[in-house]
PDB file of C-alpha atoms in Angstrom:
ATOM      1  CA  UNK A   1      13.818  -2.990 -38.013  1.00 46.00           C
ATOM      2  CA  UNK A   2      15.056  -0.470 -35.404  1.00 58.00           C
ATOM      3  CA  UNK A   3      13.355  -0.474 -32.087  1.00 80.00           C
ATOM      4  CA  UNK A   4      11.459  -3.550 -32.975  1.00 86.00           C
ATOM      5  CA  UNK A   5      10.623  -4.097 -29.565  1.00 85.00           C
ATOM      6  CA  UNK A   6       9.909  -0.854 -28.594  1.00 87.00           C
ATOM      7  CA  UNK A   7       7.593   0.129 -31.197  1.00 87.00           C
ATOM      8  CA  UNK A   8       5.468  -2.787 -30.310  1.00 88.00           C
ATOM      9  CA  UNK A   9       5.512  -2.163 -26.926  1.00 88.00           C
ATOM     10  CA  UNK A  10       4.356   1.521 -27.745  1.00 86.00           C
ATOM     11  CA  UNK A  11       1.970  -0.125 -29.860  1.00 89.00           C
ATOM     12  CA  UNK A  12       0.474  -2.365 -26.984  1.00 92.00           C
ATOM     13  CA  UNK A  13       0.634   0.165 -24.440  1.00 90.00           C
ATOM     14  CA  UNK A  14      -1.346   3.140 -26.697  1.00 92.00           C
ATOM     15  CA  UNK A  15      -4.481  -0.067 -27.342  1.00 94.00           C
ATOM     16  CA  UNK A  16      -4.751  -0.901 -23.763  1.00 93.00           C
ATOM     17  CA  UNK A  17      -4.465   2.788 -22.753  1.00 94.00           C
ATOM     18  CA  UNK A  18      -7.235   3.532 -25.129  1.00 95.00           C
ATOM     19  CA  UNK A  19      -9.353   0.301 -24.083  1.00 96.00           C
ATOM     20  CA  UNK A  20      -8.654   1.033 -20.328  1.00 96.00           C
ATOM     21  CA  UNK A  21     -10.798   4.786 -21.035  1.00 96.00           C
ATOM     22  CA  UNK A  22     -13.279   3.777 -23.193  1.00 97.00           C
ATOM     23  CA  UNK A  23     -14.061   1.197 -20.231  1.00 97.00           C
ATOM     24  CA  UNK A  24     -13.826   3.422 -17.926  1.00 97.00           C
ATOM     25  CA  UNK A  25     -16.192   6.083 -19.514  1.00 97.00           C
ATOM     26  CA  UNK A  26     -18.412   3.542 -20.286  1.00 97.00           C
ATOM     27  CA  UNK A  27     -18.850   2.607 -16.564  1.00 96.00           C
ATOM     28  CA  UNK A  28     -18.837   5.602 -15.392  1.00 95.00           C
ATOM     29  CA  UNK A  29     -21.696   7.057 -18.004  1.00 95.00           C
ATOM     30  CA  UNK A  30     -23.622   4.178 -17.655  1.00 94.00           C
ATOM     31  CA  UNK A  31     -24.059   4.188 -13.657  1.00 93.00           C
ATOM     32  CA  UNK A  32     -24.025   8.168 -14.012  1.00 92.00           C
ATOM     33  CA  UNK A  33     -27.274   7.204 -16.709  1.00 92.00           C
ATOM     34  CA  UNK A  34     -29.178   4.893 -14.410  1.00 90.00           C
ATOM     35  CA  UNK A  35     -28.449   6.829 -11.348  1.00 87.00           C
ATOM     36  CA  UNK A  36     -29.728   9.825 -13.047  1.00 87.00           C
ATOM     37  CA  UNK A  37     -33.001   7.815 -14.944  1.00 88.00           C
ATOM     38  CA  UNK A  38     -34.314   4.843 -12.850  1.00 86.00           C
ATOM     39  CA  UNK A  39     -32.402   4.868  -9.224  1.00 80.00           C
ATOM     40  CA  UNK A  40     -31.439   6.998  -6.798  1.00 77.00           C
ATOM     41  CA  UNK A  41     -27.996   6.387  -6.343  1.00 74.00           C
ATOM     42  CA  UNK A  42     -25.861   7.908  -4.057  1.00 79.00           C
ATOM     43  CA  UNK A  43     -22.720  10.296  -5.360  1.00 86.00           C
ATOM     44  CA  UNK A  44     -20.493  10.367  -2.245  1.00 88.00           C
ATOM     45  CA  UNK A  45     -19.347   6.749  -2.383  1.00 87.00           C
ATOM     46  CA  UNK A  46     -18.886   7.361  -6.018  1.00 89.00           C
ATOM     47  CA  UNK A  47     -17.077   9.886  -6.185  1.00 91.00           C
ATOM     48  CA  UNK A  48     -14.762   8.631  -3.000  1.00 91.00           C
ATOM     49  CA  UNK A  49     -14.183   5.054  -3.938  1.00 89.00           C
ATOM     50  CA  UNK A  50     -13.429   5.813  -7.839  1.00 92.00           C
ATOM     51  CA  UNK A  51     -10.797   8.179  -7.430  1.00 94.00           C
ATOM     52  CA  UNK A  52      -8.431   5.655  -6.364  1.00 92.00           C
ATOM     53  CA  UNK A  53      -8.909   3.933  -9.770  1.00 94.00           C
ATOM     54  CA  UNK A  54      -8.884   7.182 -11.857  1.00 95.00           C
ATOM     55  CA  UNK A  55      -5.577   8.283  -9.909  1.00 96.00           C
ATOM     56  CA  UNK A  56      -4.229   4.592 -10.974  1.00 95.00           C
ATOM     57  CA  UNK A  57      -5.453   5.318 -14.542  1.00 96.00           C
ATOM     58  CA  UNK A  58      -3.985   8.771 -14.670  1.00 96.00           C
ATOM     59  CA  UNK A  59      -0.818   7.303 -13.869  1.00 95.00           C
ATOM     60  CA  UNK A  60      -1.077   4.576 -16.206  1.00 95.00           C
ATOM     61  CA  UNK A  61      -1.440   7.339 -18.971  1.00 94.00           C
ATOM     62  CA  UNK A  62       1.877   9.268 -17.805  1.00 94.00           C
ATOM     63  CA  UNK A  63       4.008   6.337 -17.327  1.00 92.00           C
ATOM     64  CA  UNK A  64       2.815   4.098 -20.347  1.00 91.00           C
ATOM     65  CA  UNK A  65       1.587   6.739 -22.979  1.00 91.00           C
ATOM     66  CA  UNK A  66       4.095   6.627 -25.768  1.00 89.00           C
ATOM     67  CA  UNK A  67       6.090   9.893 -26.780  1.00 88.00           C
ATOM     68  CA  UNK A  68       6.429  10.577 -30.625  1.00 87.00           C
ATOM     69  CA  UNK A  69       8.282  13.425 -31.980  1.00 87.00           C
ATOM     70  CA  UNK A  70       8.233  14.923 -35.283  1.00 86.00           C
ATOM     71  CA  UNK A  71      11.400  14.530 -37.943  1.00 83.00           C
ATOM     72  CA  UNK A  72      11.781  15.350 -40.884  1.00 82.00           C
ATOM     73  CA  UNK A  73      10.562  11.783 -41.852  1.00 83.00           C
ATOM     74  CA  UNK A  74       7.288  11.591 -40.470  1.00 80.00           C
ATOM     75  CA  UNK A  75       6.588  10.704 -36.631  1.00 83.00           C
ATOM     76  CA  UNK A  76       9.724   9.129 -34.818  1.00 84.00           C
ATOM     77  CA  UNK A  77       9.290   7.025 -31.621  1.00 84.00           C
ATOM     78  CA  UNK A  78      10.990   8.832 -28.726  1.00 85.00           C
ATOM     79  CA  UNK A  79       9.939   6.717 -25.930  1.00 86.00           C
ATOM     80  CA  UNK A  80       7.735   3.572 -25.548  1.00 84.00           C
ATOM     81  CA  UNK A  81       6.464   4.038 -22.165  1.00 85.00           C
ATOM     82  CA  UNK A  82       6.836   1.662 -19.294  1.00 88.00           C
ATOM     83  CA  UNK A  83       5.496  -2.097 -19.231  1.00 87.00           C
ATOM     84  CA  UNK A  84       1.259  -2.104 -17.918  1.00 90.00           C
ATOM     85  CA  UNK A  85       1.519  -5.611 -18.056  1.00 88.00           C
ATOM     86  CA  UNK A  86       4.105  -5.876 -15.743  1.00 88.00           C
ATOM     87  CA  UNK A  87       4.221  -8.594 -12.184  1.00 91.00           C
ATOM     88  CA  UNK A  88       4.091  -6.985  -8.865  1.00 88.00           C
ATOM     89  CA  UNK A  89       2.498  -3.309  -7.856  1.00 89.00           C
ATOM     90  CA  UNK A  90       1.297  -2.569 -11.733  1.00 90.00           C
ATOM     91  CA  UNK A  91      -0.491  -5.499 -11.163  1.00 91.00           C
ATOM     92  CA  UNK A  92      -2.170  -5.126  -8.399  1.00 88.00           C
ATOM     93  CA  UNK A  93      -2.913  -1.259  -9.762  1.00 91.00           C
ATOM     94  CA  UNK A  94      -4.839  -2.774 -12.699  1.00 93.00           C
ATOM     95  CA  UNK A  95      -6.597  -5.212  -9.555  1.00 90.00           C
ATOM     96  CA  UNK A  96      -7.373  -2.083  -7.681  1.00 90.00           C
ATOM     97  CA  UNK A  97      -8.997  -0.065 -11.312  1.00 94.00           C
ATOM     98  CA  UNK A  98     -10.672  -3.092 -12.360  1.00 94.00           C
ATOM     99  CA  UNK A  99     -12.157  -3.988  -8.573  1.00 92.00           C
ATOM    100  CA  UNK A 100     -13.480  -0.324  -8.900  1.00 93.00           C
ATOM    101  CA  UNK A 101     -15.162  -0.704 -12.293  1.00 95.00           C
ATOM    102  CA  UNK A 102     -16.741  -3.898 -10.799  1.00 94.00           C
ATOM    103  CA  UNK A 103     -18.299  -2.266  -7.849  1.00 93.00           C
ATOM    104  CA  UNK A 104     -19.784   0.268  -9.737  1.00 93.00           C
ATOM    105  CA  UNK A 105     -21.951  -1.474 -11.876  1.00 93.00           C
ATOM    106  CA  UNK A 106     -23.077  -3.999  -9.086  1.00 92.00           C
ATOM    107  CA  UNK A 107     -23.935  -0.134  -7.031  1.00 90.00           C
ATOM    108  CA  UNK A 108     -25.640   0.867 -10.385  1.00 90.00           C
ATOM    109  CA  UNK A 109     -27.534  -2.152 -10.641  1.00 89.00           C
ATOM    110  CA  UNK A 110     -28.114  -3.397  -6.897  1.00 88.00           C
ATOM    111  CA  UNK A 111     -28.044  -0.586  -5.019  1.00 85.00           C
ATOM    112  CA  UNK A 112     -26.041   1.512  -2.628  1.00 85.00           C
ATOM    113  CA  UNK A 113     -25.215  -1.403  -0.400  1.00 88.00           C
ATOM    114  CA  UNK A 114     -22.838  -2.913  -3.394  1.00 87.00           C
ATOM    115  CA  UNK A 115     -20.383  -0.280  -2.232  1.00 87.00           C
ATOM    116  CA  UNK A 116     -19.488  -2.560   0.955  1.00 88.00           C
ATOM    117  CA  UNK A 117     -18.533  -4.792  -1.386  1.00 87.00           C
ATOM    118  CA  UNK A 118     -15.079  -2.062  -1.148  1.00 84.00           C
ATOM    119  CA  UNK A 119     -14.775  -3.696   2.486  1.00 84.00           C
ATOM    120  CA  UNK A 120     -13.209  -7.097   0.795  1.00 85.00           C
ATOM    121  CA  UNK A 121      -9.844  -5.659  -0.244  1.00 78.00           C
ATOM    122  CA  UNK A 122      -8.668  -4.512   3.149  1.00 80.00           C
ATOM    123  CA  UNK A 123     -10.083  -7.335   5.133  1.00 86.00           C
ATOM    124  CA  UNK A 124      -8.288  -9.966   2.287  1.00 82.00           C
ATOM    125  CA  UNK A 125      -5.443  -7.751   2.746  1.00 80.00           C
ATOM    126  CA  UNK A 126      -5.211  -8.053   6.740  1.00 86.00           C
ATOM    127  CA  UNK A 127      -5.783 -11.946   6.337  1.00 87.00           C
ATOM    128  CA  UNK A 128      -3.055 -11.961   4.237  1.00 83.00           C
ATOM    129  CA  UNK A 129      -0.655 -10.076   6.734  1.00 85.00           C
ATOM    130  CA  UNK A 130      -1.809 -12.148   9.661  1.00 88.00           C
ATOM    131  CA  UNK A 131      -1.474 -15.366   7.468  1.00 88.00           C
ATOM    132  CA  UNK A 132       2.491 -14.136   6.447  1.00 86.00           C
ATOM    133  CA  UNK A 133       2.796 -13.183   9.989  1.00 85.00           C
ATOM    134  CA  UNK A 134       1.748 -16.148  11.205  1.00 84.00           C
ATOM    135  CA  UNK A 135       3.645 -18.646   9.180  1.00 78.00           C
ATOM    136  CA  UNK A 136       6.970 -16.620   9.525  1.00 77.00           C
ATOM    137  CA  UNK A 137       6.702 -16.982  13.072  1.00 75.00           C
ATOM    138  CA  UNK A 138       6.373 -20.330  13.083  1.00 75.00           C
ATOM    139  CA  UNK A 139       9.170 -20.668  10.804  1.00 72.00           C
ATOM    140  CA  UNK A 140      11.757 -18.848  13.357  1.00 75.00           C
ATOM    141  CA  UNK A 141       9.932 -20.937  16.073  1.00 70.00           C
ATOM    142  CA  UNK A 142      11.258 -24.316  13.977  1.00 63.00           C
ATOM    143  CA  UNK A 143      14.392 -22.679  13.799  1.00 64.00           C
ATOM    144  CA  UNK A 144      15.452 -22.715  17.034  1.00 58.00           C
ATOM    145  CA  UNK A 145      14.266 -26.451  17.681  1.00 53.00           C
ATOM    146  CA  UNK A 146      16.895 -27.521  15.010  1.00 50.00           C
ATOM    147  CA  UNK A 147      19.949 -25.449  16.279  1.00 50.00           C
ATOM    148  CA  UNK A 148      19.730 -27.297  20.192  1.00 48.00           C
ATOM    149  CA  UNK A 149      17.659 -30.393  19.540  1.00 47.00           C
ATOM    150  CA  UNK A 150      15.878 -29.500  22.154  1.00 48.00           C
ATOM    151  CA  UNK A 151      12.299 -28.617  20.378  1.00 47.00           C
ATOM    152  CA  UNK A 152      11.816 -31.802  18.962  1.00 48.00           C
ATOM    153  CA  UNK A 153      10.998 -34.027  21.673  1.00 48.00           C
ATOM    154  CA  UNK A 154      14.072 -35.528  23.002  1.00 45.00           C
ATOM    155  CA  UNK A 155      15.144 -37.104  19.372  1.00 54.00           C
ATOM    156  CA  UNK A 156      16.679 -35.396  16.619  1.00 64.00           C
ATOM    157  CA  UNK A 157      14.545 -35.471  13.230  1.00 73.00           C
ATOM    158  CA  UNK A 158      15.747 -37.465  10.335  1.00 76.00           C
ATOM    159  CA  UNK A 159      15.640 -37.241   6.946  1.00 82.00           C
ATOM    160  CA  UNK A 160      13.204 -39.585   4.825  1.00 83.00           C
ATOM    161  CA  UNK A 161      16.414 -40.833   3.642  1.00 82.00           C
ATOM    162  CA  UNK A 162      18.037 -41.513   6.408  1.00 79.00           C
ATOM    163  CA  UNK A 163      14.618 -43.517   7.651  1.00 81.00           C
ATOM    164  CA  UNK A 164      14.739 -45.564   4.950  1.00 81.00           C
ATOM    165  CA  UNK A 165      18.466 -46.666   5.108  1.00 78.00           C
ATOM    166  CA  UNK A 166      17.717 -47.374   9.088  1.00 78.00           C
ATOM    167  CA  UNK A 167      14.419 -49.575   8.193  1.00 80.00           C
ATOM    168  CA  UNK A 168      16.479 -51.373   5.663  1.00 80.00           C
ATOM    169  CA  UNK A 169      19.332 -52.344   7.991  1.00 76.00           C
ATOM    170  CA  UNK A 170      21.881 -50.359   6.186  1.00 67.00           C
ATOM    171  CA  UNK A 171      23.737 -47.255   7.176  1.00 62.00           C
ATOM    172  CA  UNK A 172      22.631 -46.851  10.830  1.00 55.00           C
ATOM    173  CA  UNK A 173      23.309 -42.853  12.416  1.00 58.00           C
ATOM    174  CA  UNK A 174      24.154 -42.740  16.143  1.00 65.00           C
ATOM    175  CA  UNK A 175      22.508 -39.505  17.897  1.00 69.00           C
ATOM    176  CA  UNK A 176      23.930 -37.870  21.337  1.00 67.00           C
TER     177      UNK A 176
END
């Protein structure tokens, strides 16, 4: 079994490349068929706000598409293709292309005002930032107060260990 793990992660990657259009047609067709039918949708923010996701997919199918080449004996795997189920930015990539097919449907089906519903992803985004901001600063804040004593209010903190030996009468620490 040569390449064992390769050819199944060629394998995986070529199903959920395939799923990930067929989904994506689907969607696309399908608020393309209502706009054109029952509503009057508009294109603009169609067009606009799903081109991040089809850039994402695009990728997805240059990065992750596996590359066969023919031999003598029949096709032979020349490259797998990189992980799509990877942690960190592929994941938030498939977030970003799956966000997109979710907003289209609620703008086929509720209207044009679903496409504020784009608005989340930056505003979670700038929580987030001011949330890491916040709690880093307030980390280097409790830094200081530990290297002088002088942030803590006169005493120096102790451990939960070393309150407990103190309330038992044991092993008693002498501060400056």
């Amino acid at each position: 079994m040569a390449q064992k793990a390769q050819k199944t992660q060629a394998t995986r990657n070529s199903a959920t490349l395939n799923r990930t259009h067929l989904i994506s047609l689907g969607v696309y067709l399908s608020f393309l068929l209502i706009r054109t039918i029952f509503f009057s949708r508009r294109l603009l923010p169609f067009a606009l706000l799903n081109l991040p996701a089809l850039a994402i997919e695009f990728w997805f199918e240059r990065i992750g598409r596996p590359v066969y080449t023919e031999t003598a004996n029949g096709k032979e795997l020349q490259k797998a293709g990189e992980a799509l189920d990877a942690k960190g930015l592929t994941e938030w990539m498939w977030d970003v292309v799956y966000w997109s097919w979710g907003n289209t449907v609620l703008a086929a089906l509720l209207g044009n005002w679903a496409w504020w519903l784009y608005a989340v992803v930056p505003l979670y985004s700038a929580w987030l930032a001011f949330s890491t901001y916040s709690g880093v600063r307030s980390g280097f804040s409790g830094m200081s107060a530990g290297a002088g004593g002088e942030g803590s209010g006169g005493a120096a903190a102790q451990s939960k260990r070393q309150a407990k030996l103190e309330k038992k009468g044991g092993q008693r620490m002498q501060y400056r």
